[in-house]
Coordinates of C-alpha atoms in Angstrom, one line a residue:
Chain A
X466 CA 0.0 0.0 0.0
X467 CA 1.2 3.6 -0.7
X468 CA 0.5 6.2 1.9
X469 CA 0.2 10.0 1.5
X470 CA 0.2 12.7 4.2
X471 CA 2.1 15.6 5.7
X472 CA 0.3 17.9 3.3
X473 CA 1.5 21.6 3.2
X474 CA -0.2 24.6 1.6
X475 CA 1.4 28.0 1.3
X476 CA -0.8 30.5 -0.6
X477 CA -2.2 34.0 -0.4
X478 CA -4.7 32.5 2.1
X479 CA -1.9 31.8 4.5
X480 CA 1.7 30.6 5.2
X481 CA 0.6 27.4 6.9
X482 CA -1.7 24.5 6.1
X483 CA -3.8 25.4 9.2
X484 CA -4.2 29.0 8.1
X485 CA -5.2 27.9 4.6
X486 CA -7.7 25.4 5.9
X487 CA -9.3 28.0 8.2
X488 CA -9.6 30.4 5.3
X489 CA -11.0 27.8 2.9
X490 CA -13.5 26.5 5.4
X491 CA -14.8 30.1 5.8
X492 CA -14.9 30.2 1.9
X493 CA -12.5 33.1 1.7
X494 CA -10.7 33.6 -1.6
X495 CA -7.0 34.5 -2.1
X496 CA -8.0 36.5 -5.2
X497 CA -7.8 40.3 -5.1
X498 CA -7.7 43.1 -7.6
X499 CA -4.0 43.9 -8.2
X500 CA -3.2 47.3 -9.7
X501 CA -1.5 47.6 -13.0
X502 CA -0.6 43.9 -13.1
X503 CA -1.4 43.4 -16.8
X504 CA 0.6 44.1 -19.9
X505 CA -1.5 47.1 -20.7
X506 CA -1.2 48.3 -17.1
X507 CA -4.7 47.1 -16.5
X508 CA -5.8 46.1 -13.0
X509 CA -6.2 42.3 -12.9
X510 CA -7.7 39.8 -10.5
X511 CA -4.9 37.6 -9.2
X512 CA -4.4 35.2 -6.3
X513 CA -1.0 36.7 -5.5
X514 CA 1.1 36.5 -2.3
X515 CA 1.3 40.2 -1.8
X516 CA 3.5 40.0 1.3
X517 CA 6.0 37.6 -0.2
X518 CA 9.3 39.5 -0.1
X519 CA 12.4 37.5 -1.0
X520 CA 15.1 37.8 -3.6
X521 CA 14.6 34.3 -4.8
X522 CA 10.9 33.6 -4.2
X523 CA 10.7 30.2 -5.8
X524 CA 13.7 29.0 -3.8
X525 CA 12.2 30.4 -0.6
X526 CA 8.8 28.8 -1.2
X527 CA 10.1 25.3 -1.9
X528 CA 12.5 25.6 1.1
X529 CA 9.6 26.7 3.3
X530 CA 7.5 23.9 2.1
X531 CA 10.2 21.3 2.7
X532 CA 10.8 22.7 6.2
X533 CA 7.0 22.5 6.9
X534 CA 7.0 18.9 5.6
X535 CA 9.9 17.9 7.8
X536 CA 7.9 18.8 11.0
X537 CA 5.2 16.3 10.1
X538 CA 7.3 13.2 9.3
X539 CA 10.1 11.2 10.9
X540 CA 13.0 13.6 10.5
X541 CA 15.3 10.9 9.2
X542 CA 13.3 10.6 6.0
X543 CA 14.5 13.9 4.6
X544 CA 18.1 12.9 4.3
X545 CA 17.5 9.2 3.6
X546 CA 19.1 7.7 0.5
X547 CA 15.7 6.0 -0.1
X548 CA 14.0 9.4 -0.4
X549 CA 13.5 11.4 -3.6
X550 CA 12.2 14.9 -3.9
X551 CA 10.0 15.6 -6.9
X552 CA 9.3 19.3 -7.8
X553 CA 6.4 20.1 -10.1
X554 CA 6.6 23.6 -11.7
X555 CA 6.2 25.2 -15.1
X556 CA 8.4 28.3 -14.9
X557 CA 10.4 28.0 -11.6
X558 CA 12.6 31.0 -11.0
X559 CA 12.1 32.3 -14.5
X560 CA 12.4 35.9 -13.5
X561 CA 15.9 35.3 -12.1
X562 CA 17.4 33.1 -14.8
X563 CA 15.4 32.4 -17.9
X564 CA 17.9 29.9 -19.4
X565 CA 18.2 27.8 -16.2
X566 CA 14.9 28.1 -14.4
X567 CA 15.4 25.4 -11.7
X568 CA 19.1 24.8 -11.4
X569 CA 20.1 27.1 -8.6
X570 CA 17.0 26.7 -6.5
X571 CA 17.3 22.9 -6.6
X572 CA 21.0 23.0 -5.8
X573 CA 20.3 25.2 -2.8
X574 CA 17.6 22.8 -1.7
X575 CA 20.0 19.9 -1.9
X576 CA 22.7 21.5 0.1
X577 CA 20.5 23.2 2.7
X578 CA 18.5 20.1 3.5
X579 CA 21.4 17.6 2.8
X580 CA 19.2 15.6 0.3
X581 CA 20.8 12.3 -0.7
X582 CA 19.4 12.2 -4.3
X583 CA 19.2 14.7 -7.1
X584 CA 15.6 16.0 -7.1
X585 CA 13.5 15.4 -10.3
X586 CA 11.7 18.5 -11.7
X587 CA 8.6 17.6 -13.6
X588 CA 7.3 20.3 -16.0
X589 CA 4.1 19.2 -17.8
X590 CA 2.1 22.4 -17.8
X591 CA -1.0 22.2 -15.6
X592 CA -0.9 18.5 -14.9
X593 CA 2.6 18.7 -13.4
X594 CA 1.4 18.4 -9.8
X595 CA -0.9 15.4 -10.2
X596 CA 1.7 13.7 -12.5
X597 CA 4.4 14.3 -9.8
X598 CA 2.3 12.6 -7.1
X599 CA 1.7 9.7 -9.4
X600 CA 5.4 9.5 -10.3
X601 CA 6.2 9.4 -6.5
X602 CA 3.8 6.5 -6.1
X603 CA 5.1 4.7 -9.1
X604 CA 8.8 5.0 -8.1
X605 CA 7.9 3.7 -4.6
X606 CA 5.9 0.8 -6.0
X607 CA 8.8 -0.1 -8.3
X608 CA 11.1 -0.1 -5.2
X609 CA 13.3 2.6 -6.7
X610 CA 12.7 4.7 -3.6
X611 CA 10.8 4.1 -0.3
X612 CA 9.7 7.7 0.2
X613 CA 9.0 10.7 -2.0
X614 CA 8.4 14.4 -1.1
X615 CA 6.5 16.1 -3.8
X616 CA 6.6 19.9 -3.9
X617 CA 4.5 21.9 -6.4
X618 CA 5.4 25.6 -6.9
X619 CA 4.8 28.3 -9.4
X620 CA 4.9 32.1 -9.2
X621 CA 2.9 34.8 -11.0
X622 CA 5.3 36.7 -13.4
X623 CA 4.7 39.2 -16.1
X624 CA 5.8 36.4 -18.4
X625 CA 2.8 34.1 -17.7
X626 CA 0.3 36.9 -17.1
X627 CA 1.1 38.6 -20.4
X628 CA 1.0 35.2 -22.1
X629 CA -2.5 34.3 -20.9
X630 CA -3.6 37.9 -21.6
X631 CA -2.4 37.4 -25.2
X632 CA -4.6 34.3 -25.5
X633 CA -7.6 36.3 -24.1
X634 CA -7.9 33.6 -21.4
X635 CA -8.0 35.8 -18.3
X636 CA -11.3 36.7 -16.7
X637 CA -12.1 40.3 -15.8
X638 CA -13.8 39.0 -12.7
X639 CA -12.6 36.5 -10.1
X640 CA -12.9 33.1 -11.8
X641 CA -16.1 31.2 -11.6
X642 CA -15.5 27.5 -12.5
X643 CA -18.4 25.6 -14.1
X644 CA -20.7 28.6 -13.7
X645 CA -22.8 29.9 -16.5
X646 CA -21.1 33.3 -16.4
X647 CA -17.5 32.1 -16.3
X648 CA -15.2 34.2 -18.4
X649 CA -11.8 32.6 -18.0
X650 CA -9.0 32.0 -15.6
X651 CA -7.6 33.9 -12.6
X652 CA -3.8 33.4 -12.3
X653 CA -2.6 32.2 -8.9
X654 CA 0.7 31.5 -7.1
X655 CA 1.7 29.3 -4.3
X656 CA 3.3 26.2 -3.1
X657 CA 2.0 22.8 -2.0
X658 CA 3.7 19.6 -0.7
X659 CA 2.8 16.1 0.2
X660 CA 4.8 13.1 1.3
X661 CA 4.3 9.7 -0.3
X662 CA 5.7 6.6 1.4
X663 CA 5.4 2.9 1.7
X664 CA 5.6 3.3 5.5
X665 CA 2.6 4.5 7.4
X666 CA 4.5 5.1 10.6
X667 CA 6.6 8.0 9.2
X668 CA 3.5 10.4 9.3
X669 CA 3.0 12.2 12.6
X670 CA -0.5 13.3 11.8
X671 CA -1.8 10.2 10.2
X672 CA -1.8 9.1 6.6
X673 CA -4.3 8.5 3.9
X674 CA -4.0 5.9 1.1
X675 CA -2.8 6.9 -2.4
X676 CA -4.1 4.9 -5.3
X677 CA -1.6 5.7 -8.0
X678 CA -3.2 7.3 -11.1
X679 CA -2.5 7.5 -14.8
X680 CA -2.1 10.2 -17.5
X681 CA -3.3 10.3 -21.1
X682 CA -2.8 12.7 -23.9
X683 CA -5.7 14.2 -25.8
X684 CA -3.7 14.0 -29.1
X685 CA -6.0 16.8 -30.3
X686 CA -4.5 20.4 -29.8
X687 CA -1.5 21.8 -28.0
X688 CA -3.5 24.6 -26.2
X689 CA -7.2 23.8 -26.6
X690 CA -9.0 21.0 -24.7
X691 CA -10.5 18.1 -26.6
X692 CA -14.2 18.7 -27.3
X693 CA -14.9 15.0 -26.4
X694 CA -12.8 15.0 -23.3
X695 CA -10.9 12.1 -24.7
X696 CA -7.7 12.3 -22.7
X697 CA -9.4 13.0 -19.4
X698 CA -11.9 10.3 -20.1
X699 CA -9.1 7.8 -20.8
X700 CA -7.0 8.9 -17.8
X701 CA -9.9 8.6 -15.3
X702 CA -11.1 5.4 -16.7
X703 CA -7.6 3.9 -16.5
X704 CA -7.1 5.2 -13.0
X705 CA -10.4 3.7 -11.8
X706 CA -9.8 0.3 -13.6
X707 CA -6.2 -0.1 -12.6
X708 CA -7.2 0.4 -8.9
X709 CA -10.4 -1.7 -9.2
X710 CA -12.6 1.3 -8.2
X711 CA -16.1 1.6 -9.7
X712 CA -17.4 5.1 -10.6
X713 CA -20.1 4.7 -8.0
X714 CA -17.5 4.5 -5.3
X715 CA -16.2 8.0 -5.9
X716 CA -17.5 10.3 -3.1
X717 CA -16.0 13.6 -4.3
X718 CA -14.2 15.0 -7.3
X719 CA -11.6 17.7 -7.0
X720 CA -11.8 18.8 -10.6
X721 CA -9.4 21.0 -12.6
X722 CA -12.0 23.6 -13.4
X723 CA -10.0 26.5 -14.8
X724 CA -13.2 28.5 -15.5
X725 CA -12.5 28.9 -19.2
X726 CA -15.6 28.1 -21.4
X727 CA -14.0 25.2 -23.2
X728 CA -12.1 23.5 -20.3
X729 CA -15.1 23.2 -18.0
X730 CA -17.3 22.1 -20.8
X731 CA -14.7 19.4 -21.7
X732 CA -14.6 18.2 -18.1
X733 CA -18.4 17.9 -17.9
X734 CA -18.4 15.7 -21.1
X735 CA -15.5 13.5 -19.8
X736 CA -17.1 13.0 -16.4
X737 CA -20.5 12.2 -18.0
X738 CA -18.9 9.6 -20.2
X739 CA -17.5 7.9 -17.1
X740 CA -20.7 8.0 -15.2
X741 CA -19.6 10.6 -12.6
X742 CA -22.2 13.4 -13.3
X743 CA -23.9 13.0 -9.9
X744 CA -20.7 12.9 -7.8
X745 CA -20.2 16.0 -5.6
X746 CA -17.6 18.1 -7.4
X747 CA -15.6 21.3 -6.7
X748 CA -12.9 23.3 -8.4
X749 CA -10.6 25.0 -6.0
X750 CA -9.5 27.7 -8.5
X751 CA -11.9 30.2 -6.8
X752 CA -9.7 29.9 -3.6
X753 CA -6.2 29.7 -5.0
X754 CA -6.5 30.9 -8.6
X755 CA -4.8 28.8 -11.2
X756 CA -1.4 28.0 -9.8
X757 CA -0.3 26.1 -13.0
X758 CA 2.4 23.6 -12.1
X759 CA 1.6 23.8 -8.4
X760 CA -2.2 23.4 -8.8
X761 CA -2.2 19.6 -8.7
X762 CA -0.3 19.4 -5.4
X763 CA -2.0 22.3 -3.7
X764 CA -5.5 21.0 -4.7
X765 CA -4.6 17.4 -3.6
X766 CA -3.4 18.8 -0.3
X767 CA -6.6 20.8 0.1
X768 CA -8.7 17.7 -0.7
X769 CA -6.8 15.7 1.9
X770 CA -7.7 18.5 4.4
X771 CA -11.3 18.1 3.5
X772 CA -11.1 14.4 4.1
X773 CA -9.5 14.9 7.5
X774 CA -11.9 17.6 8.6
X775 CA -15.0 16.0 7.2
X776 CA -16.2 18.9 5.0
X777 CA -16.6 19.2 1.3
X778 CA -15.9 22.8 0.3
X779 CA -18.2 24.6 -2.1
X780 CA -16.8 25.5 -5.5
X781 CA -16.3 29.2 -5.0
X782 CA -17.8 31.4 -7.7
X783 CA -20.4 28.8 -8.8
X784 CA -24.1 29.7 -8.9
X785 CA -25.7 28.2 -12.0
X786 CA -24.6 25.4 -14.2
X787 CA -22.9 26.6 -17.4
X788 CA -21.9 23.3 -19.0
X789 CA -23.9 21.2 -21.5
X790 CA -23.9 18.3 -19.0
X791 CA -25.0 19.5 -15.6
X792 CA -22.5 18.4 -13.0
X793 CA -23.1 18.1 -9.2
X794 CA -21.1 21.2 -8.4
X795 CA -21.1 21.9 -4.7
X796 CA -22.7 25.3 -4.0
X797 CA -22.5 25.2 -0.2
X798 CA -20.1 23.5 2.2
X799 CA -21.3 20.0 3.0
X800 CA -20.3 18.2 6.2
X801 CA -19.3 14.8 4.8
X802 CA -16.6 12.1 5.4
X803 CA -15.6 11.2 1.9
X804 CA -13.8 7.8 1.7
X805 CA -12.8 7.9 -2.0
X806 CA -11.7 11.1 -3.7
X807 CA -10.8 11.6 -7.3
X808 CA -8.4 14.4 -8.3
X809 CA -8.0 15.4 -12.0
X810 CA -5.9 17.8 -14.0
X811 CA -5.8 18.8 -17.7
X812 CA -3.5 21.2 -19.4
X813 CA -1.5 22.5 -22.4
X814 CA 0.2 20.0 -24.5
X815 CA -2.9 17.8 -24.3
X816 CA -2.0 16.3 -21.0
X817 CA -4.6 14.9 -18.6
X818 CA -3.9 13.1 -15.3
X819 CA -5.8 11.7 -12.4
X820 CA -5.3 10.0 -9.0
X821 CA -7.4 8.6 -6.2
X822 CA -7.0 9.2 -2.4
X823 CA -8.8 7.0 0.1
X824 CA -9.5 7.4 3.8
X825 CA -8.0 4.7 6.0
Chain B
X901 CA 12.9 -8.0 -21.4
X902 CA 12.8 -4.5 -22.8
X903 CA 15.1 -3.6 -25.7
X904 CA 16.3 -0.4 -27.3
X905 CA 15.4 -1.0 -30.9
X906 CA 16.0 2.3 -32.7
X907 CA 17.8 5.5 -31.8
X908 CA 18.6 8.8 -33.3
X909 CA 20.9 11.7 -32.7
X910 CA 20.5 15.3 -33.8
X911 CA 23.3 17.8 -33.2
X912 CA 24.0 21.3 -34.6
X913 CA 25.3 19.8 -37.8
X914 CA 24.4 16.1 -38.1
X915 CA 21.3 14.0 -38.0
X916 CA 21.7 10.3 -37.7
X917 CA 19.6 7.2 -37.0
X918 CA 21.0 4.0 -35.6
X919 CA 24.4 5.5 -35.9
X920 CA 24.1 6.1 -39.7
X921 CA 24.2 9.7 -41.0
X922 CA 20.8 10.8 -42.5
X923 CA 21.5 14.5 -43.1
X924 CA 24.3 17.1 -42.7
X925 CA 23.7 20.7 -42.3
X926 CA 24.1 23.0 -45.3
X927 CA 25.8 26.0 -43.8
X928 CA 24.7 28.5 -46.4
X929 CA 21.2 27.4 -46.8
X930 CA 18.3 29.9 -46.3
X931 CA 16.3 27.4 -44.4
X932 CA 17.0 26.6 -40.7
X933 CA 18.7 23.3 -40.0
X934 CA 15.5 21.6 -38.9
X935 CA 13.7 22.8 -42.0
X936 CA 16.5 21.5 -44.1
X937 CA 15.9 18.0 -42.6
X938 CA 12.1 18.3 -42.9
X939 CA 12.4 19.1 -46.7
X940 CA 15.3 16.7 -47.4
X941 CA 13.5 13.8 -45.7
X942 CA 10.3 14.7 -47.6
X943 CA 8.1 14.7 -44.5
X944 CA 4.7 16.2 -45.2
X945 CA 3.1 17.8 -42.1
X946 CA 2.5 21.5 -42.6
X947 CA 2.0 22.0 -38.8
X948 CA 5.8 21.5 -38.6
X949 CA 6.3 25.1 -39.7
X950 CA 4.3 26.5 -36.7
X951 CA 6.3 24.5 -34.2
X952 CA 9.1 26.0 -32.0
X953 CA 12.6 24.5 -32.3
X954 CA 12.2 22.1 -29.4
X955 CA 9.0 20.6 -30.9
X956 CA 10.6 20.4 -34.3
X957 CA 13.5 18.5 -32.9
X958 CA 11.4 16.0 -31.1
X959 CA 9.1 15.7 -34.1
X960 CA 11.9 15.0 -36.6
X961 CA 13.5 12.4 -34.2
X962 CA 10.1 10.6 -33.8
X963 CA 9.4 10.7 -37.6
X964 CA 12.8 9.2 -38.5
X965 CA 12.5 6.5 -35.8
X966 CA 9.1 5.6 -37.2
X967 CA 10.5 5.5 -40.7
X968 CA 13.2 2.9 -39.9
X969 CA 10.9 1.0 -37.7
X970 CA 8.1 0.4 -40.2
X971 CA 5.7 -1.6 -38.2
X972 CA 5.6 0.9 -35.3
X973 CA 2.4 2.6 -36.2
X974 CA 0.4 -0.6 -36.6
X975 CA 2.1 -2.8 -34.0
X976 CA 0.6 -1.0 -30.9
X977 CA -2.7 0.3 -29.8
X978 CA -3.1 4.1 -29.6
X979 CA -2.3 4.2 -25.9
X980 CA 0.5 1.7 -25.7
X981 CA 3.3 4.1 -26.7
X982 CA 4.4 6.3 -23.8
X983 CA 6.9 9.2 -24.1
X984 CA 9.5 10.2 -21.5
X985 CA 11.6 13.2 -22.4
X986 CA 13.9 15.5 -20.4
X987 CA 16.3 18.3 -20.9
X988 CA 18.3 20.9 -19.0
X989 CA 16.9 24.3 -20.1
X990 CA 13.2 23.5 -20.3
X991 CA 11.6 25.7 -23.1
X992 CA 14.1 28.5 -22.5
X993 CA 14.9 28.9 -26.2
X994 CA 11.3 29.9 -26.9
X995 CA 10.9 31.6 -23.6
X996 CA 13.5 34.1 -24.7
X997 CA 11.7 34.7 -27.9
X998 CA 8.4 35.2 -26.1
X999 CA 10.1 37.6 -23.7
X1000 CA 11.4 39.5 -26.7
X1001 CA 8.0 39.8 -28.2
X1002 CA 6.7 41.9 -25.4
X1003 CA 9.8 43.7 -24.2
X1004 CA 11.1 44.6 -27.7
X1005 CA 8.3 44.0 -30.2
X1006 CA 5.5 45.7 -28.5
X1007 CA 3.1 42.9 -27.6
X1008 CA 3.2 39.4 -26.2
X1009 CA 2.9 36.9 -29.0
X1010 CA 0.2 34.2 -28.4
X1011 CA 1.7 31.9 -31.0
X1012 CA 5.0 31.9 -29.2
X1013 CA 3.4 31.7 -25.7
X1014 CA 1.8 28.4 -26.4
X1015 CA 5.3 26.9 -26.9
X1016 CA 6.7 28.2 -23.6
X1017 CA 6.3 24.8 -21.9
X1018 CA 8.7 21.9 -22.5
X1019 CA 6.0 19.3 -22.7
X1020 CA 4.4 20.9 -25.8
X1021 CA 6.7 18.7 -27.9
X1022 CA 5.0 15.6 -26.4
X1023 CA 1.6 17.1 -27.4
X1024 CA 2.8 17.7 -31.0
X1025 CA 4.1 14.1 -31.4
X1026 CA 0.8 12.8 -29.8
X1027 CA -1.3 14.8 -32.2
X1028 CA 0.7 13.8 -35.2
X1029 CA 0.4 10.1 -34.4
X1030 CA -2.9 10.1 -32.5
X1031 CA -1.1 8.6 -29.5
X1032 CA -3.2 8.8 -26.3
X1033 CA -0.5 7.2 -24.0
X1034 CA 1.3 8.5 -20.9
X1035 CA 3.7 11.5 -21.3
X1036 CA 6.3 13.0 -19.0
X1037 CA 8.8 15.8 -19.3
X1038 CA 11.5 16.3 -16.7
X1039 CA 14.0 19.1 -16.3
X1040 CA 17.3 17.7 -15.0
X1041 CA 20.8 19.2 -14.6
X1042 CA 22.2 16.7 -17.1
X1043 CA 21.4 13.6 -19.1
X1044 CA 20.5 11.0 -16.5
X1045 CA 20.3 7.4 -17.9
X1046 CA 19.1 6.1 -14.5
X1047 CA 16.0 8.3 -14.7
X1048 CA 15.1 7.1 -18.1
X1049 CA 15.6 3.5 -17.3
X1050 CA 13.8 3.6 -13.9
X1051 CA 10.8 5.5 -15.3
X1052 CA 10.8 3.9 -18.7
X1053 CA 10.5 0.5 -16.9
X1054 CA 7.6 1.9 -14.9
X1055 CA 5.7 2.9 -18.1
X1056 CA 6.4 -0.6 -19.5
X1057 CA 5.1 -2.3 -16.4
X1058 CA 1.9 -0.2 -16.1
X1059 CA 0.4 -0.6 -19.6
X1060 CA 2.8 0.8 -22.2
X1061 CA 4.4 -1.6 -24.6
X1062 CA 6.8 0.9 -26.1
X1063 CA 8.4 4.1 -24.8
X1064 CA 10.1 6.9 -26.7
X1065 CA 12.8 8.2 -24.3
X1066 CA 14.7 11.3 -25.2
X1067 CA 17.1 14.0 -24.2
X1068 CA 16.0 17.1 -26.1
X1069 CA 18.3 20.0 -25.4
X1070 CA 17.8 22.9 -27.8
X1071 CA 19.1 26.3 -26.9
X1072 CA 19.9 28.6 -29.8
X1073 CA 22.7 26.9 -31.8
X1074 CA 23.4 24.4 -29.1
X1075 CA 21.5 21.3 -30.1
X1076 CA 21.9 18.0 -28.3
X1077 CA 19.1 15.6 -29.1
X1078 CA 19.1 11.8 -28.4
X1079 CA 15.8 9.9 -28.8
X1080 CA 15.5 6.1 -28.5
X1081 CA 12.6 3.7 -28.9
X1082 CA 12.3 1.0 -26.2
X1083 CA 10.1 -1.9 -26.8
X1084 CA 9.0 -4.7 -24.5
X1085 CA 8.2 -7.2 -27.2
X1086 CA 10.8 -7.2 -29.8
X1087 CA 13.1 -9.6 -31.8
X1088 CA 16.3 -7.6 -31.7
X1089 CA 18.0 -4.7 -30.0
X1090 CA 20.1 -3.8 -27.0
X1091 CA 19.1 -4.3 -23.4
X1092 CA 17.5 -1.2 -22.0
X1093 CA 19.9 -0.5 -19.2
X1094 CA 21.8 2.5 -18.0
X1095 CA 25.1 1.4 -19.5
X1096 CA 23.7 0.9 -23.0
X1097 CA 21.6 4.0 -22.9
X1098 CA 24.5 6.1 -21.8
X1099 CA 26.8 4.5 -24.5
X1100 CA 24.3 5.1 -27.3
X1101 CA 23.5 8.6 -26.2
X1102 CA 27.2 9.5 -26.3
X1103 CA 26.4 12.9 -24.8
X1104 CA 29.5 14.7 -23.7
X1105 CA 28.4 15.3 -20.1
X1106 CA 26.8 12.0 -19.4

């Protein structure tokens, strides 16, 4: 069995997991109007860590996340030769060194925490985080390592903001995933971490079970989602089947839900094809914005918090169904102890990934 | 047993498959080096012209590997070929061009922005071949044969029957591309292990 725990969230909602949970449970959003953040000096809604002051922000965030993780596991795990650190990110420290976006930060992490193995950086657009957690599980099951610390981190930079502006993908309001009035994404930044291990005892605050997931490409378009949801459909189907889980057993879906017209529509079609339309579902983009390579880790960590605290959080920004297939989007927080939770992600390059977490 | 059945190298001047030279760069040609290969090899796929250099490199390598491995397209189901690529500088070559578009040329270019992720090359190859399998792109300080062997074997033990593994480093004129096809059911080839992969790659820093 593979265990997952020691989840960490650092976001505009707070510097600790507890602060983030308190804010989320109160349905507070990290999104605010940031003056002159756009290419045209337009004010933009962003989920930005406004008080983050550091010369090397990416390096600081992944270091802070690793420190926070180390407080929740057996301390010997961090420096063990049987431990791998996997970082998921799209642009790393791009603002500091565009031709080597990860090198220095990772080197610093290795020396500061005396890591035994060279960390792996996974950069697969918006599915990076879910893919990284699955990679952690796969490497442990294959006995390559016994433990993996997965850190997802991405920052808001002019580079990504201007890029998404150029695609007309950014909403002029805080994002509203799956809602009829949705107009696009809200960029976010932050860092999440989880520990994946074959040993339950290393977790000080208890562990959940990770059922390793799968990924599938849409083979359709590099920046537009498949109209039939083919890749997401295949990924979720494979994840369910390879773990012998029936669609009826899923208690909650933490969807990708970017709040673009086409993405949310695609997800509704894919979930319908699998028989998941009635399962309670949320997108957490209304809390954290779209944190790109960090999203899968932050949102998995947040889902784990929901499982531990027994509350399914409402999908912030959702009022009225805006997809051709009506999903069971959660409009008010629901006290509930979900046993089996599905996390999905979809992104540029046609990638789709999914995983399952179970209560123990 | 999994075997390396085909491999290809692309450098700043040479393009070879299974160690045999396929094309040499024409220094004075008007076309870029990758376009020269595309034309000379008579590949017909107009989307090639829209791709950034990293995607073009991966695309050319995958095309020539398919060409010498004729049964590849029909031998496997559409989700049985996985892709596992890595490099050192991510999509920096295109990132610099995109940065230039808004810092020097007045407006961020959407057609460049969509290539500012290293995994887009995986999407391009998936689209070309209608491959729905698993994809992964890693950014590593140097070519790491252990990473490819460990994770390639994981793909092969979790549903894939073939994996394209590749180091795709493209940064301006510095081009260091090595792509290999690993198959789990094959007649001939070299054992897919660190030693063989490292030897075949022949990359200076490996």
